[in-house]
Short mmCIF file of C-alpha atoms in Angstrom, two decimals:
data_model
loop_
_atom_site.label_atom_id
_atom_site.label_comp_id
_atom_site.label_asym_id
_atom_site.label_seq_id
_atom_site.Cartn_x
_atom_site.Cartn_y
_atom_site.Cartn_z
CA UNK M 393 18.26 -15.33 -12.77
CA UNK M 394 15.51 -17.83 -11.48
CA UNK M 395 12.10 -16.92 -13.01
CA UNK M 396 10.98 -15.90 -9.63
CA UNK M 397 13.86 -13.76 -8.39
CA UNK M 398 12.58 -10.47 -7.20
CA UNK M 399 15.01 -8.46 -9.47
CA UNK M 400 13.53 -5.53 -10.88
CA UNK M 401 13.82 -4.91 -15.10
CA UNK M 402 16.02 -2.40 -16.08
CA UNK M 403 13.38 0.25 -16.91
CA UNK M 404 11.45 -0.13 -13.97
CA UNK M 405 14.58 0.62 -12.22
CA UNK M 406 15.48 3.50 -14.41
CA UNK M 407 11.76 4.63 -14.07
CA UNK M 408 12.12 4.89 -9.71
CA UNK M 409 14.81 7.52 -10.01
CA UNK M 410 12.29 9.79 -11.35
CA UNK M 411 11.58 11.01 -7.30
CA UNK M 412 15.56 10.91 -5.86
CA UNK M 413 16.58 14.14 -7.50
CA UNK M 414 13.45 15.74 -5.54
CA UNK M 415 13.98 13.65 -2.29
CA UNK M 416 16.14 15.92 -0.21
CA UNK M 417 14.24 18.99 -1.46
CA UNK M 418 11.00 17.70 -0.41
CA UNK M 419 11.87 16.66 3.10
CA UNK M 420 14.62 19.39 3.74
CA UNK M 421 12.41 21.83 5.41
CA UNK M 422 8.53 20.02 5.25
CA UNK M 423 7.04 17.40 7.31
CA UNK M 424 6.20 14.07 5.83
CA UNK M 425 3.88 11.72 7.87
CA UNK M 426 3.15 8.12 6.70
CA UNK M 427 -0.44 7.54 8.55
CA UNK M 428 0.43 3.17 8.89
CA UNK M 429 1.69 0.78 11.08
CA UNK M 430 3.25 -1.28 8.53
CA UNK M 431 6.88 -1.81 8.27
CA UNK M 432 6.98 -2.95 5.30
CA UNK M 433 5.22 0.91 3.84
CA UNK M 434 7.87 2.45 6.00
CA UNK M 435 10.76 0.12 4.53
CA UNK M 436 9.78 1.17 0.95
CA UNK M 437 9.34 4.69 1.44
CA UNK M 438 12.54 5.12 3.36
CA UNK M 439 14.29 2.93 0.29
CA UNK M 440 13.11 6.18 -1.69
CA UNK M 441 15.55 8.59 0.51
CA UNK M 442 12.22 10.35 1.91
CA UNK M 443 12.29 10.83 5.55
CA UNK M 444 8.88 10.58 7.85
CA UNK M 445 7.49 10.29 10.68
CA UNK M 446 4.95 7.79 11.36
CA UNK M 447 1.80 8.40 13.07
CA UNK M 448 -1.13 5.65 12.89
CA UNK M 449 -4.41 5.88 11.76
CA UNK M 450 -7.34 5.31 14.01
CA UNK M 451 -9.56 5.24 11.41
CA UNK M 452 -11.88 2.06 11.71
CA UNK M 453 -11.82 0.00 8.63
CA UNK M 454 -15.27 -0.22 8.31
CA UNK M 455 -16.78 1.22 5.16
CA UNK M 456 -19.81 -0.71 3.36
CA UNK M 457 -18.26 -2.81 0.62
CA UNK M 458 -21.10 -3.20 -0.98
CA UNK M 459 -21.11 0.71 -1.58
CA UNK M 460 -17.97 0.61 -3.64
CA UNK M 461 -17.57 -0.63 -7.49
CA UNK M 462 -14.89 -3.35 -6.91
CA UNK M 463 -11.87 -3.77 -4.16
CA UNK M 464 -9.77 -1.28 -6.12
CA UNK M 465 -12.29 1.92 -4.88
CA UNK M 466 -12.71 0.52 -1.59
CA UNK M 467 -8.78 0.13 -0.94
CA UNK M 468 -9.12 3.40 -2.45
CA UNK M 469 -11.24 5.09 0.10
CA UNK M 470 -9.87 3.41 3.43
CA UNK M 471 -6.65 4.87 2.12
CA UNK M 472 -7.67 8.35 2.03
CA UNK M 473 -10.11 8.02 5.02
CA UNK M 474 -6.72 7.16 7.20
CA UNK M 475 -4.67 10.03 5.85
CA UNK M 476 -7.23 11.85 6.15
CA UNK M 477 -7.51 11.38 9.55
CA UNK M 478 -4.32 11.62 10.95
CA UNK M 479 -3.72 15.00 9.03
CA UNK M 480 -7.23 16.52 10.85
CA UNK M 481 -6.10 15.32 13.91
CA UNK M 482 -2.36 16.74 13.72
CA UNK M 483 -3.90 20.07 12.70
CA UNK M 484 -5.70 20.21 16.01
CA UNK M 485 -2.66 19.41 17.84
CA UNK M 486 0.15 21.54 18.88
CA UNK M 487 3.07 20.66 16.88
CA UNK M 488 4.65 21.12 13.56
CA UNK M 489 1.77 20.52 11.24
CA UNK M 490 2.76 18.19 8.71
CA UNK M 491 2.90 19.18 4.69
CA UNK M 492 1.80 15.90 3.57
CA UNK M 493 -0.12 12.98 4.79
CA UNK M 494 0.32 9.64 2.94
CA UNK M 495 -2.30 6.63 3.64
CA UNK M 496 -2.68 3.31 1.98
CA UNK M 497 -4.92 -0.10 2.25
CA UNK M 498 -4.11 -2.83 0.60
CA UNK M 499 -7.03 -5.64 -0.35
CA UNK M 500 -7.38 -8.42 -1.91
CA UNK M 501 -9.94 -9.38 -4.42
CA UNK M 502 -11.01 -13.18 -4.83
CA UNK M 503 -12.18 -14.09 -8.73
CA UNK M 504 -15.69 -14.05 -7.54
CA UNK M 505 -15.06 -10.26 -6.42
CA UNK M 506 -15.21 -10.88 -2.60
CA UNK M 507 -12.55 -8.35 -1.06
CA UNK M 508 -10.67 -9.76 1.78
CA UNK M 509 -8.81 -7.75 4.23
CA UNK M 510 -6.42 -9.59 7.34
CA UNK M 511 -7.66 -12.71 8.28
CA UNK M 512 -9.10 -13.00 12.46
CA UNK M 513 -8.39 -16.32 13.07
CA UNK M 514 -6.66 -19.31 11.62
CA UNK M 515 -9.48 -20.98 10.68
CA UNK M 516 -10.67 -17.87 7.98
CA UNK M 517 -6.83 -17.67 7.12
CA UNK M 518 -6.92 -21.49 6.02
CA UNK M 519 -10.32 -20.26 4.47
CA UNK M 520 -8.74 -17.21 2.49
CA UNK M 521 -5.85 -19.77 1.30
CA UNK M 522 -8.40 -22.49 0.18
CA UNK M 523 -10.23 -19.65 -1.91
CA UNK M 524 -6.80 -18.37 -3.82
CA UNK M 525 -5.03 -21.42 -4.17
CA UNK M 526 -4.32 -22.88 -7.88
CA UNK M 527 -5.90 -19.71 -9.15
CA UNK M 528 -5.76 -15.79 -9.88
CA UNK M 529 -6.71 -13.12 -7.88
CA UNK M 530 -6.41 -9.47 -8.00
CA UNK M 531 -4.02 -7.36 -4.92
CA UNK M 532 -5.34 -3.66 -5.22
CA UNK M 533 -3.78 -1.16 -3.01
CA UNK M 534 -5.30 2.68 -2.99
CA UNK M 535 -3.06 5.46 -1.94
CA UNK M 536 -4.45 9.06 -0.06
CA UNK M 537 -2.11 12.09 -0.56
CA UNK M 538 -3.20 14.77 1.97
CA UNK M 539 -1.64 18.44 1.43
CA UNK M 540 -2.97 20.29 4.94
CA UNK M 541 -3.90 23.98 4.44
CA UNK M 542 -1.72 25.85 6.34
CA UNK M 543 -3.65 28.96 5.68
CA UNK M 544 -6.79 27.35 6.98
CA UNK M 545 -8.66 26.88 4.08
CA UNK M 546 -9.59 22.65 2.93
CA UNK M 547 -7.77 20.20 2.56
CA UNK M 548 -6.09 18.95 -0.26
CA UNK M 549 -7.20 15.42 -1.51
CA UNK M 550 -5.36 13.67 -4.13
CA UNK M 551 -6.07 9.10 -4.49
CA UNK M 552 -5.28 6.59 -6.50
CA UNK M 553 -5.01 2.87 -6.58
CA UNK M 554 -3.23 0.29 -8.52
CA UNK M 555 -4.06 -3.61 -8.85
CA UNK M 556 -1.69 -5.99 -9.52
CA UNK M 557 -2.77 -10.13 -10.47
CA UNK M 558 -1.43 -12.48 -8.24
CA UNK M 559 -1.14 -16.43 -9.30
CA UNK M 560 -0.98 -19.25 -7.14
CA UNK M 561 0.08 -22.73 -7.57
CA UNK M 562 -2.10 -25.46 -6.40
CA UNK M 563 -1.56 -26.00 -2.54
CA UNK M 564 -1.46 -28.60 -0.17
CA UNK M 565 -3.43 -28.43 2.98
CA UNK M 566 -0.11 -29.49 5.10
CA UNK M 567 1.59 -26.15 3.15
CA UNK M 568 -0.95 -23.99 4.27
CA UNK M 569 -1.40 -25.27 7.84
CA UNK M 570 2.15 -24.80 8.38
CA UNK M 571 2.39 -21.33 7.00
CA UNK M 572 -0.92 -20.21 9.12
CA UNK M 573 1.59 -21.62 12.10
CA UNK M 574 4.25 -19.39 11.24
CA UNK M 575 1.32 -16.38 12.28
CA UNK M 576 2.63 -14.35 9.53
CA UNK M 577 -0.91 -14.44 7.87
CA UNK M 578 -3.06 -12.38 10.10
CA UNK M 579 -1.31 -9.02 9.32
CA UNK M 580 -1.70 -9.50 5.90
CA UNK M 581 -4.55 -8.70 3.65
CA UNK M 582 -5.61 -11.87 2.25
CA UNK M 583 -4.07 -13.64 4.43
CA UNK M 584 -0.44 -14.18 3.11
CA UNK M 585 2.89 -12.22 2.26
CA UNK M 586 4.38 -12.56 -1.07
CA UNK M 587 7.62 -10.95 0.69
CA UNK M 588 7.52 -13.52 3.00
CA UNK M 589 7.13 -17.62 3.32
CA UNK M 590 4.07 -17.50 1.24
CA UNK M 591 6.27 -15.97 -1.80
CA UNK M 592 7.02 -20.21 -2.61
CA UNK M 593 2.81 -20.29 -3.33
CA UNK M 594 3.05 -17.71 -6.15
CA UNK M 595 4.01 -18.78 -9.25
CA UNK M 596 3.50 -15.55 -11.49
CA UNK M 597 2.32 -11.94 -10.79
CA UNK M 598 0.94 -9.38 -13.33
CA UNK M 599 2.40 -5.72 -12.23
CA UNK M 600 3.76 -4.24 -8.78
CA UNK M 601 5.64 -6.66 -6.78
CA UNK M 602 5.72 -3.61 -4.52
CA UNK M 603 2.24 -3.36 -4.48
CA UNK M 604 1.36 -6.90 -3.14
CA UNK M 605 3.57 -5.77 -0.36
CA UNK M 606 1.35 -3.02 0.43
CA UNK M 607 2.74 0.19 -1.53
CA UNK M 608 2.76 0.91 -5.10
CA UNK M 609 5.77 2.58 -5.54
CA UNK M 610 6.15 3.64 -9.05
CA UNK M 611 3.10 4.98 -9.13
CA UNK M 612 3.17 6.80 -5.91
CA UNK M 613 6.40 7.90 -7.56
CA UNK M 614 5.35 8.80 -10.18
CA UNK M 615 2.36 10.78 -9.40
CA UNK M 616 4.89 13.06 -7.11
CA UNK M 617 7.01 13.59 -9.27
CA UNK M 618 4.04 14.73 -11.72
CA UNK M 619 3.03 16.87 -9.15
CA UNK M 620 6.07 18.87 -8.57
CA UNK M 621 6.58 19.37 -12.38
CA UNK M 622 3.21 21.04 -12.73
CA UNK M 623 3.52 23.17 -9.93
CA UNK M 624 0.92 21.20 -7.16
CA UNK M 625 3.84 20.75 -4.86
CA UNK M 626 6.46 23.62 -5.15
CA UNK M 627 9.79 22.70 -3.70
#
């Protein structure tokens, strides 16, 4: 295979299954509720054989940067700020209250530790592009878990983020002009898609391919399935 072909290695692949025997029991008679728009999120999870519904945040995006360590915490707290959220706001409402709320925010981090979320325009999309081309920056996605207390006591909070590094080639200013024309950058944190177009500007990454897309999935995985074994989630 091509160096860049998106084929996961053997034990990574191996390491996913570690949810699928749990899959059916978790969603047989429980309510799962991804709280984002994004299809690609609600591509990966369904890929897992967990079925959803989707309701969107209306969290606003807002939170100081400054206040947080680095883009990994701040990616961190959006995340759980949106799950959290949707899951107060479904409690209030009369319907099935759902058993657990998943948000995520993905960021990107420039080498000089500027975080940069979806680009409003084309001209601070050709501006993000500029900043990460020919170098490395870091993707960090956080993840909120949000367990609803049916018996009306407080939520339950569980986050985590992971960070994968992200290398682009040198670009041309004609490359990136014509991607920006595509639109595809201004849903996309950082202001590209490594699933998409912009994949031909990357010439190595450093962790979660899935990540970059916007959901870490063998850690989300992972931390389920850790969760069920000691007893947090009982199937």
């Amino acid at each position: 295979s091509p160096p860049c072909a998106r084929q996961l290695p053997p034990h990574t692949r191996t390491r996913h299954t570690m949810i699928l025997q749990y899959a059916e029991a978790l969603c047989a008679t429980r309510r799962l509720v991804l709280a984002s728009a994004s299809p690609r999120r609600r591509e990966i999870l369904a890929n897992l054989g967990l079925k959803f519904d989707v309701v969107v945040s209306t969290f606003d995006e807002n939170l100081d940067k400054a206040q947080f360590s680095g883009g990994a915490d701040y990616a961190k707290a959006t995340a759980t700020h949106k799950a959290l959220e949707v899951a107060t706001r479904l409690e209030t409402e009369d319907r099935a209250a759902p058993f657990m709320v998943i948000g995520a925010d993905t960021v990107v981090e420039a080498p000089d530790g500027s975080i940069m979320e979806k680009p409003k325009d084309a001209a601070e999309a050709m501006k993000m592009l500029l900043s990460l081309q020919g170098i490395t920056h870091q993707v960090h996605t956080g993840v909120g878990v949000v367990f609803p207390n049916t018996s009306g006591g407080p939520l339950v909070v569980h986050s985590f983020s992971e960070t994968t590094r992200v290398t682009f080639a040198p670009l041309e200013e004609a490359e990136m002009l014509a991607y920006i024309k595509t639109g595809e950058p201004f849903d996309k944190a950082g202001g590209y898609g490594i699933q998409g177009p912009a994949g031909a500007f990357v010439s190595s990454i450093t962790g979660c391919y899935f990540n970059v897309m916007g959901f870490p999935v063998h850690r989300f995985t992972s931390k389920i399935s850790d969760m069920i074994r000691d007893g947090t989630i009982k199937l």
